[in-house]
Coordinates of C-alpha atoms and ligand atoms in Angstrom, one line a residue:
M294 CA -0.4 -0.1 -0.1
L295 CA 1.1 3.4 -0.6
A296 CA 0.5 6.0 2.1
I297 CA 0.3 10.2 0.6
V298 CA 2.0 12.0 2.7
G299 CA 0.5 15.8 2.1
A300 CA 2.0 16.9 5.1
T301 CA 5.4 15.2 7.1
T302 CA 5.9 12.3 9.2
A303 CA 8.4 12.2 11.7
L304 CA 9.8 8.8 10.2
A305 CA 13.7 8.6 10.5
P306 CA 14.9 8.6 7.4
T307 CA 16.0 4.5 8.0
A308 CA 17.6 2.9 5.2
H309 CA 17.6 -0.5 5.1
G310 CA 16.9 -1.5 2.0
F311 CA 14.5 -3.3 -0.6
C312 CA 11.8 -6.1 0.6
R313 CA 10.0 -8.8 -1.3
T314 CA 7.5 -10.3 -0.6
M315 CA 7.5 -13.1 2.1
T316 CA 5.9 -16.7 1.9
G317 CA 5.4 -16.5 5.6
R318 CA 3.3 -15.4 7.6
E319 CA 4.7 -13.5 11.2
P320 CA 4.0 -16.5 13.3
G321 CA 1.7 -16.4 17.1
D322 CA -0.8 -14.4 15.2
P323 CA -2.2 -17.1 12.5
S324 CA -5.5 -15.1 11.8
S325 CA -2.5 -12.9 10.2
T326 CA -2.3 -12.6 6.1
N327 CA 0.4 -14.7 5.0
R328 CA 2.2 -11.7 3.7
C329 CA 3.7 -10.9 6.6
D330 CA 1.9 -7.8 6.1
G331 CA 3.2 -4.2 7.5
W332 CA 6.0 -6.4 8.3
N333 CA 8.7 -3.8 6.3
E334 CA 6.7 -0.4 7.4
Q335 CA 8.2 1.9 9.3
S336 CA 7.5 0.8 13.1
K337 CA 9.4 -2.2 12.5
R338 CA 12.2 -1.0 10.4
A339 CA 13.2 -4.6 8.4
C340 CA 12.0 -6.7 6.0
C341 CA 9.7 -9.8 6.6
P342 CA 11.7 -13.0 7.6
Y343 CA 9.2 -16.0 7.6
G344 CA 8.8 -18.5 4.3
K345 CA 10.8 -17.8 0.8
P346 CA 10.5 -14.3 -1.3
L347 CA 8.8 -14.3 -4.3
F348 CA 9.6 -14.1 -8.2
W349 CA 9.0 -14.6 -11.8
K350 CA 10.4 -17.7 -12.8
N351 CA 9.7 -16.5 -16.4
A352 CA 12.4 -14.3 -18.2
C353 CA 9.2 -12.8 -19.8
V354 CA 5.7 -12.1 -17.7
G355 CA 2.7 -11.3 -19.5
Y356 CA 0.2 -9.0 -19.0
S357 CA -2.8 -7.6 -19.9
L358 CA -5.3 -4.0 -20.0
Q359 CA -9.1 -4.7 -19.3
R360 CA -10.8 -3.7 -22.6
A361 CA -13.3 -0.2 -21.2
S362 CA -9.6 1.4 -19.4
S363 CA -11.6 3.5 -17.7
R364 CA -13.4 6.1 -17.7
Q365 CA -11.2 8.8 -17.1
L366 CA -8.9 7.2 -19.2
S367 CA -8.7 5.5 -23.2
L368 CA -6.9 2.4 -23.4
N369 CA -3.9 3.6 -26.2
D370 CA -3.7 6.4 -22.7
A371 CA -3.5 3.3 -20.1
E372 CA -1.4 1.0 -22.0
A373 CA 1.1 3.6 -22.5
V374 CA 1.6 4.3 -18.7
F375 CA 2.0 1.2 -17.8
A376 CA 4.1 -0.4 -20.5
K377 CA 6.1 2.4 -19.0
A378 CA 5.6 1.8 -15.8
F379 CA 7.1 -1.7 -16.6
Q380 CA 9.9 -0.8 -18.6
T381 CA 10.9 1.7 -15.9
W382 CA 12.6 -1.4 -13.9
T383 CA 12.7 -4.3 -17.0
K384 CA 15.1 -1.4 -18.5
V385 CA 17.4 -1.7 -15.6
T386 CA 20.9 -1.5 -16.1
C387 CA 22.9 -3.2 -13.4
G388 CA 26.8 -2.3 -13.6
S389 CA 27.8 -0.6 -15.7
G390 CA 27.2 -1.4 -19.7
T391 CA 24.0 -2.1 -21.5
S392 CA 24.0 -6.1 -21.4
N393 CA 24.2 -6.7 -17.9
R394 CA 20.2 -5.6 -18.1
V395 CA 18.0 -7.4 -15.0
S396 CA 16.9 -10.4 -17.3
L397 CA 13.0 -9.9 -17.1
D398 CA 10.8 -8.3 -19.7
M399 CA 7.6 -7.8 -19.4
R400 CA 5.0 -8.9 -22.7
Y401 CA 1.6 -6.5 -23.3
L402 CA -0.1 -9.2 -24.5
G403 CA -3.5 -7.1 -25.7
P404 CA -6.4 -5.9 -23.9
V405 CA -9.0 -8.5 -22.5
E406 CA -12.4 -8.9 -21.5
C407 CA -12.3 -10.5 -18.0
G408 CA -11.9 -8.1 -16.1
E409 CA -12.2 -9.8 -12.0
V410 CA -8.4 -10.8 -10.4
R411 CA -8.8 -14.8 -10.3
Y412 CA -6.3 -18.1 -11.2
N413 CA -7.6 -20.3 -12.8
S414 CA -5.4 -23.4 -11.5
E415 CA -6.6 -25.2 -14.0
G416 CA -6.9 -23.7 -17.6
P417 CA -5.9 -20.3 -19.2
N418 CA -5.3 -17.0 -17.5
Q419 CA -4.4 -13.1 -17.9
N420 CA -2.0 -11.2 -15.7
V421 CA -4.8 -7.8 -15.6
I422 CA -4.8 -4.2 -14.8
V423 CA -8.4 -3.6 -14.6
F424 CA -9.5 -0.1 -13.0
R425 CA -12.5 0.4 -10.7
D426 CA -14.5 2.7 -12.0
S427 CA -17.7 2.9 -10.3
E428 CA -17.0 1.0 -7.4
W429 CA -13.8 0.2 -5.1
P430 CA -15.3 -3.4 -3.5
H431 CA -12.4 -3.3 -1.3
R432 CA -11.5 -1.5 2.4
D433 CA -11.2 1.9 2.2
P434 CA -12.3 3.2 -0.9
T435 CA -11.9 6.6 -0.6
N436 CA -8.2 5.8 0.1
T437 CA -6.7 3.3 -1.8
L438 CA -5.4 3.9 -4.9
A439 CA -4.6 0.2 -6.0
L440 CA -4.1 -3.5 -5.3
T441 CA -1.5 -5.6 -6.6
T442 CA -3.0 -9.5 -6.0
V443 CA -0.1 -11.8 -6.5
R444 CA 0.0 -16.0 -6.7
Y445 CA 2.5 -17.7 -6.0
D446 CA 3.3 -21.3 -5.1
A447 CA 3.2 -21.5 -1.4
D448 CA 6.3 -24.1 -1.1
N449 CA 9.0 -22.3 -4.1
G450 CA 7.4 -18.4 -4.0
E451 CA 7.6 -18.9 -7.6
I452 CA 4.7 -16.4 -9.0
F453 CA 1.8 -18.1 -10.6
G454 CA -0.3 -15.1 -12.0
A455 CA -0.4 -11.8 -10.9
D456 CA -3.3 -8.8 -11.5
M457 CA -3.4 -6.0 -10.5
E458 CA -6.6 -3.2 -9.6
I459 CA -6.6 0.8 -9.9
N460 CA -8.9 2.8 -8.3
A461 CA -10.8 4.9 -10.3
A462 CA -14.0 5.3 -8.1
Q463 CA -11.8 7.6 -5.4
P464 CA -12.7 11.4 -5.4
S465 CA -9.1 12.2 -6.7
P466 CA -8.6 12.4 -10.5
L467 CA -6.7 9.6 -12.1
S468 CA -3.8 12.0 -15.0
A469 CA -1.8 10.2 -17.6
S470 CA 0.2 13.3 -18.2
D471 CA 4.2 14.2 -17.8
S472 CA 2.7 17.2 -16.1
L473 CA 0.5 16.2 -12.8
P474 CA -2.4 18.8 -12.8
P475 CA -3.1 20.1 -9.5
G476 CA -5.2 18.0 -7.6
A477 CA -4.8 15.2 -9.9
L478 CA -3.4 11.6 -8.8
D479 CA -0.3 10.7 -11.0
L480 CA -1.1 7.5 -12.8
L481 CA 2.5 6.8 -13.5
S482 CA 3.8 7.1 -10.0
I483 CA 1.3 4.6 -9.1
A484 CA 1.3 1.9 -11.4
T485 CA 5.6 2.0 -10.9
H486 CA 5.1 1.4 -7.9
E487 CA 2.3 -1.2 -8.6
A488 CA 4.8 -2.8 -11.0
G489 CA 7.5 -3.2 -8.0
H490 CA 4.6 -5.8 -6.5
F491 CA 4.1 -7.5 -9.4
L492 CA 7.6 -8.6 -9.7
G493 CA 7.0 -9.7 -5.8
F494 CA 8.0 -6.9 -4.4
A495 CA 7.0 -5.2 -0.9
H496 CA 7.3 -1.9 0.5
S497 CA 11.0 -0.7 1.1
V498 CA 11.6 1.5 4.6
D499 CA 13.5 3.6 1.9
T500 CA 11.8 7.0 2.1
E501 CA 14.0 7.5 -1.7
A502 CA 12.6 4.9 -2.9
T503 CA 9.3 4.0 -5.4
M504 CA 8.6 1.4 -3.3
Y505 CA 8.1 3.5 -0.2
A506 CA 4.8 3.0 1.1
S507 CA 4.6 6.9 1.1
Y508 CA 2.8 8.2 -2.2
R509 CA 4.6 10.9 -3.8
A510 CA 3.4 12.2 -6.8
I511 CA 5.9 12.1 -10.1
S512 CA 9.5 11.6 -8.3
M513 CA 8.0 7.4 -7.8
R514 CA 8.4 7.4 -11.5
D515 CA 12.0 7.1 -11.2
L516 CA 13.3 4.4 -9.1
S517 CA 15.2 5.0 -6.2
P518 CA 18.8 3.0 -6.4
D519 CA 16.7 1.5 -3.9
D520 CA 14.7 0.1 -6.7
T521 CA 18.0 -1.2 -8.8
N522 CA 18.8 -2.9 -6.2
G523 CA 16.2 -4.7 -5.4
I524 CA 15.4 -5.7 -9.3
C525 CA 19.0 -6.2 -9.8
G526 CA 18.9 -8.9 -6.7
V527 CA 16.5 -10.3 -7.1
Y528 CA 16.5 -10.8 -11.7
P529 CA 20.3 -10.4 -12.2
P530 CA 21.4 -10.2 -15.7
D531 CA 22.9 -13.8 -15.6
Q532 CA 19.7 -14.6 -15.7
T533 CA 18.7 -16.6 -13.0
R534 CA 16.9 -16.0 -9.9
A535 CA 17.1 -15.5 -6.5
T536 CA 15.0 -17.6 -4.2
G537 CA 14.8 -19.0 -0.6
D538 CA 16.4 -22.6 -2.1
G539 CA 19.1 -20.0 -3.9
P540 CA 19.5 -18.8 -7.4
V541 CA 17.5 -20.9 -10.2
P542 CA 18.5 -20.7 -13.4
A543 CA 15.5 -18.5 -15.4
E544 CA 13.0 -20.2 -18.3
A545 CA 13.0 -19.3 -21.9
C546 CA 11.0 -16.5 -22.6
D547 CA 6.9 -16.4 -23.0
P548 CA 5.1 -14.5 -21.7
T549 CA 1.8 -16.6 -21.7
P550 CA 0.5 -17.1 -18.6
R551 CA -0.3 -20.2 -16.7
H552 CA -1.5 -22.8 -18.5
G553 CA -2.2 -20.8 -20.9
F554 CA -3.9 -17.2 -22.1
V555 CA -7.2 -16.2 -22.3
S556 CA -9.3 -13.4 -22.5
T557 CA -12.1 -14.6 -21.0
C558 CA -13.2 -15.0 -18.2
E559 CA -12.1 -18.6 -17.7
D560 CA -14.7 -20.5 -15.3
T561 CA -13.2 -21.2 -12.3
S562 CA -15.8 -23.1 -11.0
S563 CA -13.3 -26.3 -10.2
V564 CA -11.5 -24.5 -8.2
E565 CA -12.4 -24.5 -4.1
G566 CA -14.3 -20.6 -3.6
G567 CA -15.4 -19.9 -7.1
G568 CA -11.9 -19.3 -7.6
G569 CA -13.3 -15.4 -8.2
C570 CA -11.7 -13.8 -6.0
A571 CA -13.4 -10.4 -6.4
V572 CA -14.4 -11.2 -3.3
A573 CA -11.7 -11.8 -1.3
P574 CA -8.0 -10.0 -1.7
P575 CA -6.4 -10.2 0.8
G576 CA -7.1 -6.8 1.9
T577 CA -3.6 -4.7 2.8
S578 CA -1.9 -4.0 5.3
T579 CA -3.8 -2.3 6.8
N580 CA -6.0 -4.7 7.3
P581 CA -3.9 -7.7 8.7
S582 CA -6.6 -9.7 10.5
E583 CA -8.4 -10.4 7.7
E584 CA -7.9 -14.2 5.7
P585 CA -6.1 -14.7 3.3
W586 CA -8.1 -16.5 0.7
R587 CA -7.0 -20.4 0.0
W588 CA -6.9 -22.2 -2.8
P589 CA -7.2 -25.5 -2.2
S590 CA -3.9 -27.4 -0.5
S591 CA -3.8 -29.6 -2.8
I592 CA -2.1 -26.3 -4.8
P593 CA -0.2 -24.5 -3.1
V594 CA -0.8 -21.6 -3.6
L595 CA -1.7 -18.6 -1.8
L596 CA -2.6 -14.6 -3.3
A597 CA -0.6 -11.6 -2.1
G598 CA -2.6 -8.1 -1.8
T599 CA -0.6 -6.0 -1.9
G600 CA -2.4 -2.1 -2.1
L601 CA -1.9 1.2 -2.3
V602 CA -2.8 3.8 0.6
L603 CA -4.3 7.2 -0.6
L604 CA -3.4 8.4 3.3
R605 CA -5.3 12.0 3.3
R606 CA -3.7 13.5 6.2
L607 CA -3.8 15.8 9.0
R608 CA -0.9 17.6 8.9
G609 CA 0.5 16.1 12.9
Q610 CA -2.1 12.8 12.6
L611 CA -0.3 9.7 13.0
R612 CA -0.2 7.2 10.7
P613 CA -3.3 5.6 10.3
R614 CA -1.9 2.0 11.0
Ligands
LIG1 ZN1 2.6 -0.5 -1.7

């Protein structure tokens, strides 16, 4: 989640480096979500140490936009914003020389019909980015900007799929223009932050980082050294992935989603709970008591929701978290 900090904060500028979303949960709290939510927020000042970190194994990851885009934004404009946001991460070079680019590519697979956050464990999928224009189906609709939900293998942290929801129903207009109009929210900043979650990163405690939990217009468009350390560390130029089980080779480029690509919402009735996660993304770190969405135990997949929260804070107010 990402908070807009309009005024100030008394947060110490302690830099601990990037954090990754983990498969583990905080011990002693069986009701907590699976993600150590909030662990690496300012209060704890460290990355969640439980479980294994998430990663995409393939050298290429496909994504789509929901065809309707948003009332505020044409599909073309949205495509441009998200292409740029992902490219901000994948164009990073590690060390000197352009040949040292990170070993991850994002491939746009075109618009899709399905705008549901879902994962089909037995059939084709899409990694969709969808705008919620009329209603935000999650907690805190006026303050939440976006939510990225990631499905992964609970055993090793490999990401199976990810979907991103953008809250276009909150009061502030979203802007896709280079120069941000007064009062508008910068979609590219939001998209770049959420892209980090999509790639398996959690919030950083580095206040300069794109993955810092507080929204900062415009400057979040560009990665900080902390963010580039993260993408270079997890998806290094040597075509490996940094996993909880050590480095593993990336799979050859194939952006097809797991079990194939489909534009429509595939019937997931065979999946326990109906599969549609519209009711379920376990939410953001503001509500650690929410139960995680679970797939059948034979399919070791958990969902991680990582949201972006806009906190319209009053000056001097404590962080409501
Ligand atoms: Zn976030």
